[in-house]
PDB file of C-alpha atoms in Angstrom:
ATOM      1  CA  MET Q  26      85.222 111.774  82.566  1.00  0.00           C
ATOM      2  CA  SER Q  27      87.256 114.425  84.263  1.00  0.00           C
ATOM      3  CA  PRO Q  28      89.368 117.028  82.527  1.00  0.00           C
ATOM      4  CA  GLY Q  29      92.754 116.352  81.541  1.00  0.00           C
ATOM      5  CA  TYR Q  30      92.482 112.623  81.612  1.00  0.00           C
ATOM      6  CA  PRO Q  31      92.754 110.449  78.233  1.00  0.00           C
ATOM      7  CA  ALA Q  32      90.058 108.391  76.840  1.00  0.00           C
ATOM      8  CA  LEU Q  33      89.364 106.156  79.736  1.00  0.00           C
ATOM      9  CA  ARG Q  34      89.887 102.394  79.569  1.00  0.00           C
ATOM     10  CA  GLN Q  35      88.771  99.955  82.444  1.00  0.00           C
ATOM     11  CA  VAL Q  36      91.906  97.986  82.723  1.00  0.00           C
ATOM     12  CA  ASP Q  37      92.139  94.662  85.553  1.00  0.00           C
ATOM     13  CA  VAL Q  38      95.664  94.317  85.857  1.00  0.00           C
ATOM     14  CA  HIS Q  39      94.978  90.972  88.040  1.00  0.00           C
ATOM     15  CA  THR Q  40      93.523  88.137  86.414  1.00  0.00           C
ATOM     16  CA  HIS Q  41      94.248  84.703  85.509  1.00  0.00           C
ATOM     17  CA  ALA Q  42      93.842  82.101  82.595  1.00  0.00           C
ATOM     18  CA  LEU Q  43      93.897  78.182  82.407  1.00  0.00           C
ATOM     19  CA  PRO Q  44      94.321  77.961  78.429  1.00  0.00           C
ATOM     20  CA  GLN Q  45      92.710  74.388  77.315  1.00  0.00           C
ATOM     21  CA  PRO Q  46      96.126  72.998  75.899  1.00  0.00           C
ATOM     22  CA  LEU Q  47      97.639  73.619  79.401  1.00  0.00           C
ATOM     23  CA  TRP Q  48      94.823  72.708  81.366  1.00  0.00           C
ATOM     24  CA  ARG Q  49      94.752  69.102  79.583  1.00  0.00           C
ATOM     25  CA  TRP Q  50      98.494  68.569  80.220  1.00  0.00           C
ATOM     26  CA  LEU Q  51      98.168  69.262  83.436  1.00  0.00           C
ATOM     27  CA  VAL Q  52      95.571  66.955  84.156  1.00  0.00           C
ATOM     28  CA  ASP Q  53      97.295  64.290  82.406  1.00  0.00           C
ATOM     29  CA  GLN Q  54     100.244  65.071  85.009  1.00  0.00           C
ATOM     30  CA  GLY Q  55      97.203  64.721  87.974  1.00  0.00           C
ATOM     31  CA  LEU Q  56      98.529  68.741  88.522  1.00  0.00           C
ATOM     32  CA  ALA Q  57      94.730  70.118  87.606  1.00  0.00           C
ATOM     33  CA  ASP Q  58      91.571  69.560  88.541  1.00  0.00           C
ATOM     34  CA  THR Q  59      88.697  68.996  86.037  1.00  0.00           C
ATOM     35  CA  ASP Q  60      86.413  71.333  87.018  1.00  0.00           C
ATOM     36  CA  VAL Q  61      87.695  75.000  86.076  1.00  0.00           C
ATOM     37  CA  PRO Q  62      85.923  78.065  85.626  1.00  0.00           C
ATOM     38  CA  ARG Q  63      84.661  78.409  82.099  1.00  0.00           C
ATOM     39  CA  GLU Q  64      86.026  81.862  81.913  1.00  0.00           C
ATOM     40  CA  ALA Q  65      89.354  80.793  82.616  1.00  0.00           C
ATOM     41  CA  TYR Q  66      89.791  78.977  79.414  1.00  0.00           C
ATOM     42  CA  ASP Q  67      87.134  80.097  76.976  1.00  0.00           C
ATOM     43  CA  VAL Q  68      87.608  83.362  75.656  1.00  0.00           C
ATOM     44  CA  PRO Q  69      83.972  84.385  74.414  1.00  0.00           C
ATOM     45  CA  ALA Q  70      82.651  83.157  77.979  1.00  0.00           C
ATOM     46  CA  ARG Q  71      85.419  85.589  79.461  1.00  0.00           C
ATOM     47  CA  LEU Q  72      84.590  88.610  77.175  1.00  0.00           C
ATOM     48  CA  ALA Q  73      80.931  88.333  77.944  1.00  0.00           C
ATOM     49  CA  TYR Q  74      81.944  88.522  81.573  1.00  0.00           C
ATOM     50  CA  MET Q  75      84.105  91.593  81.088  1.00  0.00           C
ATOM     51  CA  ASP Q  76      81.144  93.282  79.048  1.00  0.00           C
ATOM     52  CA  GLU Q  77      78.817  92.886  81.585  1.00  0.00           C
ATOM     53  CA  ALA Q  78      81.494  93.988  84.325  1.00  0.00           C
ATOM     54  CA  GLY Q  79      82.346  97.152  81.929  1.00  0.00           C
ATOM     55  CA  ILE Q  80      85.767  96.230  81.830  1.00  0.00           C
ATOM     56  CA  GLU Q  81      87.863  96.882  78.526  1.00  0.00           C
ATOM     57  CA  VAL Q  82      91.301  94.880  78.979  1.00  0.00           C
ATOM     58  CA  HIS Q  83      92.197  92.064  81.110  1.00  0.00           C
ATOM     59  CA  ALA Q  84      96.021  91.780  81.814  1.00  0.00           C
ATOM     60  CA  VAL Q  85      95.981  87.735  82.285  1.00  0.00           C
ATOM     61  CA  SER Q  86      98.524  85.591  83.721  1.00  0.00           C
ATOM     62  CA  VAL Q  87      98.723  81.919  84.483  1.00  0.00           C
ATOM     63  CA  SER Q  88      98.336  81.333  88.285  1.00  0.00           C
ATOM     64  CA  PRO Q  89     101.974  80.977  89.855  1.00  0.00           C
ATOM     65  CA  HIS Q  90     100.386  78.633  92.233  1.00  0.00           C
ATOM     66  CA  LEU Q  91     100.885  75.854  89.615  1.00  0.00           C
ATOM     67  CA  ARG Q  92     103.977  75.180  91.121  1.00  0.00           C
ATOM     68  CA  THR Q  93     105.086  75.163  94.628  1.00  0.00           C
ATOM     69  CA  PRO Q  94     108.005  77.430  95.756  1.00  0.00           C
ATOM     70  CA  GLU Q  95     110.417  74.530  96.638  1.00  0.00           C
ATOM     71  CA  ASP Q  96     110.147  72.617  93.447  1.00  0.00           C
ATOM     72  CA  ALA Q  97     113.497  71.459  92.385  1.00  0.00           C
ATOM     73  CA  ASP Q  98     112.862  69.408  89.266  1.00  0.00           C
ATOM     74  CA  THR Q  99     114.493  72.108  86.765  1.00  0.00           C
ATOM     75  CA  GLY Q 100     113.332  70.254  83.721  1.00  0.00           C
ATOM     76  CA  PHE Q 101     109.560  70.462  84.859  1.00  0.00           C
ATOM     77  CA  VAL Q 102     109.673  74.047  85.924  1.00  0.00           C
ATOM     78  CA  ARG Q 103     111.133  75.172  82.395  1.00  0.00           C
ATOM     79  CA  GLU Q 104     108.636  72.984  80.475  1.00  0.00           C
ATOM     80  CA  LEU Q 105     105.481  73.849  82.688  1.00  0.00           C
ATOM     81  CA  THR Q 106     106.773  77.596  82.400  1.00  0.00           C
ATOM     82  CA  ARG Q 107     107.333  77.197  78.592  1.00  0.00           C
ATOM     83  CA  ARG Q 108     103.690  75.682  78.057  1.00  0.00           C
ATOM     84  CA  SER Q 109     102.074  78.416  80.131  1.00  0.00           C
ATOM     85  CA  ASN Q 110     103.496  81.317  77.986  1.00  0.00           C
ATOM     86  CA  GLU Q 111     102.824  79.754  74.832  1.00  0.00           C
ATOM     87  CA  THR Q 112      99.447  78.478  75.347  1.00  0.00           C
ATOM     88  CA  LEU Q 113      98.752  82.093  76.959  1.00  0.00           C
ATOM     89  CA  ALA Q 114      99.916  83.868  73.828  1.00  0.00           C
ATOM     90  CA  GLU Q 115      97.482  81.923  72.191  1.00  0.00           C
ATOM     91  CA  PHE Q 116      94.849  82.553  74.338  1.00  0.00           C
ATOM     92  CA  VAL Q 117      95.378  86.490  74.316  1.00  0.00           C
ATOM     93  CA  ALA Q 118      95.782  86.181  70.612  1.00  0.00           C
ATOM     94  CA  GLN Q 119      92.023  85.471  70.171  1.00  0.00           C
ATOM     95  CA  ALA Q 120      90.719  88.856  71.377  1.00  0.00           C
ATOM     96  CA  PRO Q 121      94.112  91.079  71.157  1.00  0.00           C
ATOM     97  CA  ASP Q 122      92.369  94.440  71.639  1.00  0.00           C
ATOM     98  CA  ARG Q 123      90.642  92.843  75.204  1.00  0.00           C
ATOM     99  CA  LEU Q 124      93.076  90.596  76.397  1.00  0.00           C
ATOM    100  CA  VAL Q 125      97.329  90.900  76.896  1.00  0.00           C
ATOM    101  CA  ALA Q 126      99.239  88.412  78.458  1.00  0.00           C
ATOM    102  CA  LEU Q 127     101.414  88.585  81.913  1.00  0.00           C
ATOM    103  CA  ALA Q 128     104.465  85.751  81.363  1.00  0.00           C
ATOM    104  CA  ALA Q 129     104.987  83.427  83.926  1.00  0.00           C
ATOM    105  CA  VAL Q 130     108.556  83.687  85.116  1.00  0.00           C
ATOM    106  CA  PRO Q 131     110.673  80.148  86.056  1.00  0.00           C
ATOM    107  CA  VAL Q 132     111.662  82.163  89.496  1.00  0.00           C
ATOM    108  CA  GLY Q 133     114.625  80.493  90.578  1.00  0.00           C
ATOM    109  CA  LEU Q 134     116.481  79.225  87.437  1.00  0.00           C
ATOM    110  CA  VAL Q 135     119.571  81.393  86.118  1.00  0.00           C
ATOM    111  CA  ASP Q 136     117.548  81.718  82.860  1.00  0.00           C
ATOM    112  CA  ALA Q 137     114.997  83.394  83.962  1.00  0.00           C
ATOM    113  CA  ALA Q 138     115.583  86.244  81.920  1.00  0.00           C
ATOM    114  CA  GLU Q 139     116.108  84.488  78.812  1.00  0.00           C
ATOM    115  CA  GLU Q 140     112.366  83.421  79.016  1.00  0.00           C
ATOM    116  CA  VAL Q 141     111.043  86.847  79.885  1.00  0.00           C
ATOM    117  CA  ARG Q 142     112.886  88.119  76.697  1.00  0.00           C
ATOM    118  CA  HIS Q 143     111.216  85.326  74.607  1.00  0.00           C
ATOM    119  CA  CYS Q 144     108.221  86.394  75.909  1.00  0.00           C
ATOM    120  CA  LEU Q 145     108.025  90.325  75.130  1.00  0.00           C
ATOM    121  CA  ASP Q 146     110.276  89.892  71.672  1.00  0.00           C
ATOM    122  CA  ASP Q 147     108.888  86.858  70.202  1.00  0.00           C
ATOM    123  CA  LEU Q 148     104.917  86.479  71.839  1.00  0.00           C
ATOM    124  CA  GLY Q 149     104.225  90.161  72.567  1.00  0.00           C
ATOM    125  CA  MET Q 150     103.338  90.215  76.129  1.00  0.00           C
ATOM    126  CA  ALA Q 151     102.796  93.325  77.896  1.00  0.00           C
ATOM    127  CA  GLY Q 152     104.741  92.084  81.182  1.00  0.00           C
ATOM    128  CA  VAL Q 153     105.221  89.490  83.518  1.00  0.00           C
ATOM    129  CA  VAL Q 154     103.736  87.954  87.159  1.00  0.00           C
ATOM    130  CA  LEU Q 155     106.472  87.127  89.618  1.00  0.00           C
ATOM    131  CA  ALA Q 156     106.128  84.721  92.355  1.00  0.00           C
ATOM    132  CA  THR Q 157     107.698  85.714  95.621  1.00  0.00           C
ATOM    133  CA  ARG Q 158     109.663  82.559  95.239  1.00  0.00           C
ATOM    134  CA  GLY Q 159     111.113  79.384  93.167  1.00  0.00           C
ATOM    135  CA  MET Q 160     113.366  76.536  93.477  1.00  0.00           C
ATOM    136  CA  GLY Q 161     113.714  77.233  97.454  1.00  0.00           C
ATOM    137  CA  ARG Q 162     115.061  81.029  96.222  1.00  0.00           C
ATOM    138  CA  ASP Q 163     113.596  83.983  96.876  1.00  0.00           C
ATOM    139  CA  LEU Q 164     113.599  87.226  94.655  1.00  0.00           C
ATOM    140  CA  THR Q 165     116.562  88.995  96.614  1.00  0.00           C
ATOM    141  CA  ASP Q 166     119.011  85.666  95.495  1.00  0.00           C
ATOM    142  CA  PRO Q 167     121.649  86.577  93.034  1.00  0.00           C
ATOM    143  CA  VAL Q 168     120.500  84.109  90.290  1.00  0.00           C
ATOM    144  CA  HIS Q 169     117.784  86.886  89.692  1.00  0.00           C
ATOM    145  CA  THR Q 170     120.101  89.783  88.707  1.00  0.00           C
ATOM    146  CA  PRO Q 171     120.166  89.215  84.964  1.00  0.00           C
ATOM    147  CA  LEU Q 172     116.123  89.111  85.261  1.00  0.00           C
ATOM    148  CA  TRP Q 173     116.020  92.520  87.353  1.00  0.00           C
ATOM    149  CA  GLU Q 174     118.426  93.975  84.829  1.00  0.00           C
ATOM    150  CA  LEU Q 175     116.255  93.228  81.737  1.00  0.00           C
ATOM    151  CA  LEU Q 176     112.916  94.353  83.659  1.00  0.00           C
ATOM    152  CA  ALA Q 177     114.853  97.630  84.539  1.00  0.00           C
ATOM    153  CA  GLN Q 178     116.046  98.367  80.886  1.00  0.00           C
ATOM    154  CA  ARG Q 179     112.660  97.372  79.294  1.00  0.00           C
ATOM    155  CA  GLY Q 180     110.591  99.091  82.247  1.00  0.00           C
ATOM    156  CA  THR Q 181     108.485  96.267  82.163  1.00  0.00           C
ATOM    157  CA  PHE Q 182     105.380  95.733  84.156  1.00  0.00           C
ATOM    158  CA  ALA Q 183     105.441  93.043  86.874  1.00  0.00           C
ATOM    159  CA  LEU Q 184     102.622  91.902  89.294  1.00  0.00           C
ATOM    160  CA  VAL Q 185     104.181  90.352  92.446  1.00  0.00           C
ATOM    161  CA  HIS Q 186     102.015  87.670  93.203  1.00  0.00           C
ATOM    162  CA  PRO Q 187     102.126  84.891  96.241  1.00  0.00           C
ATOM    163  CA  VAL Q 188     102.797  81.470  95.809  1.00  0.00           C
ATOM    164  CA  ALA Q 189     101.202  78.469  97.896  1.00  0.00           C
ATOM    165  CA  ALA Q 190     102.221  77.463 100.934  1.00  0.00           C
ATOM    166  CA  PRO Q 191     101.137  74.066 102.054  1.00  0.00           C
ATOM    167  CA  GLY Q 192      99.909  73.131 105.392  1.00  0.00           C
ATOM    168  CA  ARG Q 193      98.570  77.195 106.299  1.00  0.00           C
ATOM    169  CA  ASP Q 194      95.646  78.979 105.995  1.00  0.00           C
ATOM    170  CA  GLY Q 195      95.801  80.292 102.109  1.00  0.00           C
ATOM    171  CA  ALA Q 196      94.324  83.515 102.296  1.00  0.00           C
ATOM    172  CA  LEU Q 197      96.839  84.344 105.349  1.00  0.00           C
ATOM    173  CA  ALA Q 198      99.491  82.661 103.587  1.00  0.00           C
ATOM    174  CA  ALA Q 199      98.898  84.843 100.525  1.00  0.00           C
ATOM    175  CA  ALA Q 200      99.048  88.060 102.847  1.00  0.00           C
ATOM    176  CA  LEU Q 201     102.095  87.329 104.412  1.00  0.00           C
ATOM    177  CA  ASP Q 202     104.018  85.899 101.201  1.00  0.00           C
ATOM    178  CA  VAL Q 203     103.654  89.130  99.706  1.00  0.00           C
ATOM    179  CA  ALA Q 204     104.849  90.812 102.953  1.00  0.00           C
ATOM    180  CA  THR Q 205     107.572  89.156 103.507  1.00  0.00           C
ATOM    181  CA  GLY Q 206     108.697  88.736 100.082  1.00  0.00           C
ATOM    182  CA  VAL Q 207     108.738  92.432  99.293  1.00  0.00           C
ATOM    183  CA  SER Q 208     110.231  93.485 102.630  1.00  0.00           C
ATOM    184  CA  ALA Q 209     113.142  91.361 101.708  1.00  0.00           C
ATOM    185  CA  MET Q 210     113.756  92.916  98.539  1.00  0.00           C
ATOM    186  CA  LEU Q 211     113.375  96.414 100.379  1.00  0.00           C
ATOM    187  CA  HIS Q 212     115.916  95.157 102.897  1.00  0.00           C
ATOM    188  CA  ALA Q 213     118.484  93.830  99.730  1.00  0.00           C
ATOM    189  CA  GLY Q 214     118.107  97.064  98.173  1.00  0.00           C
ATOM    190  CA  ILE Q 215     116.437  95.635  95.303  1.00  0.00           C
ATOM    191  CA  LEU Q 216     113.822  98.335  95.135  1.00  0.00           C
ATOM    192  CA  GLU Q 217     116.294 100.946  94.675  1.00  0.00           C
ATOM    193  CA  THR Q 218     118.640  99.625  92.600  1.00  0.00           C
ATOM    194  CA  TYR Q 219     116.178  98.301  89.886  1.00  0.00           C
ATOM    195  CA  ASP Q 220     113.627 100.669  88.532  1.00  0.00           C
ATOM    196  CA  VAL Q 221     110.966  98.486  87.776  1.00  0.00           C
ATOM    197  CA  PRO Q 222     107.205  99.165  87.942  1.00  0.00           C
ATOM    198  CA  LEU Q 223     105.993  96.576  90.298  1.00  0.00           C
ATOM    199  CA  CYS Q 224     102.335  95.684  91.195  1.00  0.00           C
ATOM    200  CA  LEU Q 225     101.901  94.038  94.413  1.00  0.00           C
ATOM    201  CA  ALA Q 226      98.745  91.596  94.730  1.00  0.00           C
ATOM    202  CA  TYR Q 227      96.194  91.356  96.998  1.00  0.00           C
ATOM    203  CA  GLY Q 228      96.505  95.341  97.888  1.00  0.00           C
ATOM    204  CA  GLY Q 229     100.469  94.352  99.411  1.00  0.00           C
ATOM    205  CA  GLY Q 230      98.781  91.807 101.434  1.00  0.00           C
ATOM    206  CA  ALA Q 231     100.092  92.456 104.929  1.00  0.00           C
ATOM    207  CA  LEU Q 232     102.817  95.135 103.963  1.00  0.00           C
ATOM    208  CA  PRO Q 233     100.432  97.914 104.131  1.00  0.00           C
ATOM    209  CA  SER Q 234      99.653  97.263 107.679  1.00  0.00           C
ATOM    210  CA  VAL Q 235     103.348  96.595 108.733  1.00  0.00           C
ATOM    211  CA  ARG Q 236     104.818  99.621 107.057  1.00  0.00           C
ATOM    212  CA  GLY Q 237     105.575 101.597 110.269  1.00  0.00           C
ATOM    213  CA  LEU Q 238     107.286  98.612 111.908  1.00  0.00           C
ATOM    214  CA  LEU Q 239     109.581  98.850 108.964  1.00  0.00           C
ATOM    215  CA  GLN Q 240     110.172 102.285 109.089  1.00  0.00           C
ATOM    216  CA  ARG Q 241     110.734 102.162 112.830  1.00  0.00           C
ATOM    217  CA  GLY Q 242     113.374  99.449 112.155  1.00  0.00           C
ATOM    218  CA  TRP Q 243     115.079 101.590 109.883  1.00  0.00           C
ATOM    219  CA  GLU Q 244     115.238 104.349 112.043  1.00  0.00           C
ATOM    220  CA  ARG Q 245     116.411 102.673 115.057  1.00  0.00           C
ATOM    221  CA  LEU Q 246     117.724  99.322 114.555  1.00  0.00           C
ATOM    222  CA  GLY Q 247     120.684 100.019 112.435  1.00  0.00           C
ATOM    223  CA  GLU Q 248     119.316  99.663 109.208  1.00  0.00           C
ATOM    224  CA  ARG Q 249     119.436 103.138 107.595  1.00  0.00           C
ATOM    225  CA  PRO Q 250     123.032 102.718 106.337  1.00  0.00           C
ATOM    226  CA  ALA Q 251     121.943  99.713 104.086  1.00  0.00           C
ATOM    227  CA  LEU Q 252     119.381 101.945 102.248  1.00  0.00           C
ATOM    228  CA  HIS Q 253     119.472 105.428 100.438  1.00  0.00           C
ATOM    229  CA  HIS Q 254     115.731 105.818 100.777  1.00  0.00           C
ATOM    230  CA  SER Q 255     113.192 105.012 103.609  1.00  0.00           C
ATOM    231  CA  PRO Q 256     111.276 102.064 103.472  1.00  0.00           C
ATOM    232  CA  LEU Q 257     108.130 104.239 103.668  1.00  0.00           C
ATOM    233  CA  ASP Q 258     109.576 106.227 100.805  1.00  0.00           C
ATOM    234  CA  GLN Q 259     110.207 103.005  98.845  1.00  0.00           C
ATOM    235  CA  LEU Q 260     106.641 101.557  99.477  1.00  0.00           C
ATOM    236  CA  ARG Q 261     105.057 104.624  98.415  1.00  0.00           C
ATOM    237  CA  ARG Q 262     106.963 104.194  95.014  1.00  0.00           C
ATOM    238  CA  LEU Q 263     105.190 100.528  94.334  1.00  0.00           C
ATOM    239  CA  TYR Q 264     101.813  99.500  92.506  1.00  0.00           C
ATOM    240  CA  TYR Q 265      99.206  98.052  94.165  1.00  0.00           C
ATOM    241  CA  ASP Q 266      96.104  96.407  93.115  1.00  0.00           C
ATOM    242  CA  THR Q 267      92.528  96.827  94.816  1.00  0.00           C
ATOM    243  CA  ALA Q 268      92.204  93.112  95.585  1.00  0.00           C
ATOM    244  CA  ALA Q 269      92.015  94.078  99.141  1.00  0.00           C
ATOM    245  CA  PHE Q 270      88.667  92.996  99.663  1.00  0.00           C
ATOM    246  CA  ASP Q 271      87.797  95.653 102.325  1.00  0.00           C
ATOM    247  CA  SER Q 272      86.692  99.146 101.560  1.00  0.00           C
ATOM    248  CA  LEU Q 273      88.600 100.881 104.446  1.00  0.00           C
ATOM    249  CA  GLN Q 274      91.524  99.181 103.527  1.00  0.00           C
ATOM    250  CA  LEU Q 275      91.539 100.143 100.050  1.00  0.00           C
ATOM    251  CA  ARG Q 276      90.643 103.687 100.955  1.00  0.00           C
ATOM    252  CA  GLN Q 277      93.582 103.723 103.257  1.00  0.00           C
ATOM    253  CA  LEU Q 278      96.001 102.326 100.570  1.00  0.00           C
ATOM    254  CA  VAL Q 279      95.050 104.987  98.217  1.00  0.00           C
ATOM    255  CA  GLU Q 280      95.550 107.595 101.109  1.00  0.00           C
ATOM    256  CA  PHE Q 281      98.937 106.023 101.653  1.00  0.00           C
ATOM    257  CA  ALA Q 282     100.698 105.513  98.195  1.00  0.00           C
ATOM    258  CA  GLY Q 283      98.159 108.047  96.227  1.00  0.00           C
ATOM    259  CA  PRO Q 284      95.690 107.266  93.719  1.00  0.00           C
ATOM    260  CA  ALA Q 285      98.370 106.967  90.916  1.00  0.00           C
ATOM    261  CA  GLN Q 286      99.797 104.007  92.689  1.00  0.00           C
ATOM    262  CA  VAL Q 287      96.577 102.312  92.783  1.00  0.00           C
ATOM    263  CA  LEU Q 288      95.403  99.733  89.970  1.00  0.00           C
ATOM    264  CA  MET Q 289      92.402  97.734  89.743  1.00  0.00           C
ATOM    265  CA  GLY Q 290      92.878  94.116  89.921  1.00  0.00           C
ATOM    266  CA  SER Q 291      90.007  91.251  90.774  1.00  0.00           C
ATOM    267  CA  ASP Q 292      91.968  88.035  90.928  1.00  0.00           C
ATOM    268  CA  TYR Q 293      89.280  87.017  88.149  1.00  0.00           C
ATOM    269  CA  PRO Q 294      87.948  83.984  87.793  1.00  0.00           C
ATOM    270  CA  ALA Q 295      89.899  82.505  91.003  1.00  0.00           C
ATOM    271  CA  PRO Q 296      87.417  81.585  93.738  1.00  0.00           C
ATOM    272  CA  MET Q 297      88.399  84.928  95.743  1.00  0.00           C
ATOM    273  CA  GLY Q 298      88.131  87.239  93.164  1.00  0.00           C
ATOM    274  CA  ASP Q 299      86.208  90.328  92.738  1.00  0.00           C
ATOM    275  CA  THR Q 300      83.460  89.792  90.127  1.00  0.00           C
ATOM    276  CA  ASP Q 301      82.642  93.884  90.325  1.00  0.00           C
ATOM    277  CA  PRO Q 302      85.871  95.313  90.723  1.00  0.00           C
ATOM    278  CA  ILE Q 303      84.675  98.756  89.297  1.00  0.00           C
ATOM    279  CA  GLY Q 304      81.637  98.791  91.825  1.00  0.00           C
ATOM    280  CA  VAL Q 305      84.496  97.675  94.356  1.00  0.00           C
ATOM    281  CA  VAL Q 306      86.445 101.096  93.480  1.00  0.00           C
ATOM    282  CA  GLU Q 307      83.131 103.131  93.096  1.00  0.00           C
ATOM    283  CA  ALA Q 308      82.062 101.827  96.746  1.00  0.00           C
ATOM    284  CA  CYS Q 309      84.905 103.881  98.134  1.00  0.00           C
ATOM    285  CA  GLN Q 310      83.792 107.083  96.447  1.00  0.00           C
ATOM    286  CA  PHE Q 311      87.221 108.406  95.402  1.00  0.00           C
ATOM    287  CA  GLY Q 312      85.605 111.147  92.818  1.00  0.00           C
ATOM    288  CA  PRO Q 313      87.650 111.865  89.939  1.00  0.00           C
ATOM    289  CA  VAL Q 314      90.867 110.162  90.701  1.00  0.00           C
ATOM    290  CA  GLN Q 315      89.127 106.923  90.442  1.00  0.00           C
ATOM    291  CA  GLU Q 316      89.683 106.852  86.711  1.00  0.00           C
ATOM    292  CA  MET Q 317      93.306 106.688  87.612  1.00  0.00           C
ATOM    293  CA  ILE Q 318      92.990 103.768  89.664  1.00  0.00           C
ATOM    294  CA  THR Q 319      90.660 102.051  86.972  1.00  0.00           C
ATOM    295  CA  GLY Q 320      92.384 102.278  83.825  1.00  0.00           C
ATOM    296  CA  VAL Q 321      94.608 105.660  83.335  1.00  0.00           C
ATOM    297  CA  THR Q 322      97.766 104.345  84.832  1.00  0.00           C
ATOM    298  CA  ALA Q 323      97.718 100.901  83.832  1.00  0.00           C
ATOM    299  CA  THR Q 324      97.281 101.753  80.067  1.00  0.00           C
ATOM    300  CA  SER Q 325     100.242 103.454  80.666  1.00  0.00           C
ATOM    301  CA  LEU Q 326     102.286 100.866  82.347  1.00  0.00           C
ATOM    302  CA  LEU Q 327     100.994  98.142  80.097  1.00  0.00           C
ATOM    303  CA  ARG Q 328     101.208 100.247  76.756  1.00  0.00           C
ATOM    304  CA  LEU Q 329      98.101  99.889  75.815  1.00  0.00           C
ATOM    305  CA  THR Q 330      97.386 101.576  72.164  1.00  0.00           C
TER     306      THR Q 330
END
C-alpha cells in the first residue's frame, strides 16, 4: 500500500443483482428468463466469488434493462421500481459489510425524487443508478429537476447506465447511449448546474472518443455562450468505471480524467462483465495510483465506513 492512503477496500461500483422475489415476479409477468447466473440472486454465491476475486465491496443495482426507455405505463414503472428497490434492500441486508445498494430510479416520472428519497432515507441505500432515458424522456427533461436538486443536495453517488435499444447491436447501442445521454446533459447545463458525483458506465461508452468533437463544437459552432465551462473541463469532472474492456482505452481514460476520476466497475455478473476487475486494472500498470481506482475514491463517494 502506498504511503498516505487510507486502509484500502477493493470496491466494484458497477455490479447487478436480480433478487429472487423480483425474479419470480418478472418470470410470472413474462419479463425475465428462468436462466439467471446464481450470483445474481444468491448472496453466499456472490460472496464466494468476491472472496476469490479479492473484492471487498460490491455496489449493487438492479439492471435498468428491465424496462425499455419508451415504457409509457406509469403504473407498471412505479411497481417495477418499488419492487426492485425493496427486494434489493433485502438482498444487500444479508451482507451489509460487503454489499451496498444503488437505487433504481423511475426516470421520466415526476415523482422520481420521492422514490430516491425513500431509498436513501428509509432503505439506507448508498446511491442510485440512473438510466439515460425513461418514459420517452431523457435526463435533461424538466420533469427531472426535483431529482437533480435532491441528488445535488445530498451529494449522492449516481451510476449513469445505458438502457436497451431494440433492433440495434446491444454493445454498440450501450456505448452510443451513454455518449448521447451525457452529451445532452452537458449541453443542457445539467452538469454545470448540479454538483452530483456521476460515474459513467462502460468507461463512458463512446463519449471519451468524441470529446475532441464536443470541444471543437463549443469553440467554433456558437455553443460557447450556453456553457460556462468547456466540454473538456466538464468531462474531466465526471467519474468513469473501468468496464471499457480494453487496456489501451482504460489507460487513455486515466490519462485524460486522472486516476481519481476512474472507479473499478465490472458489470458483474452480466454476460459482458469482467470477472477479474482488479486484474484488469493491474494489467495497465498504473503503479501506486491503482489504489485510487480500485477502492480509495469509491470508498469516499459511497461513504463506506
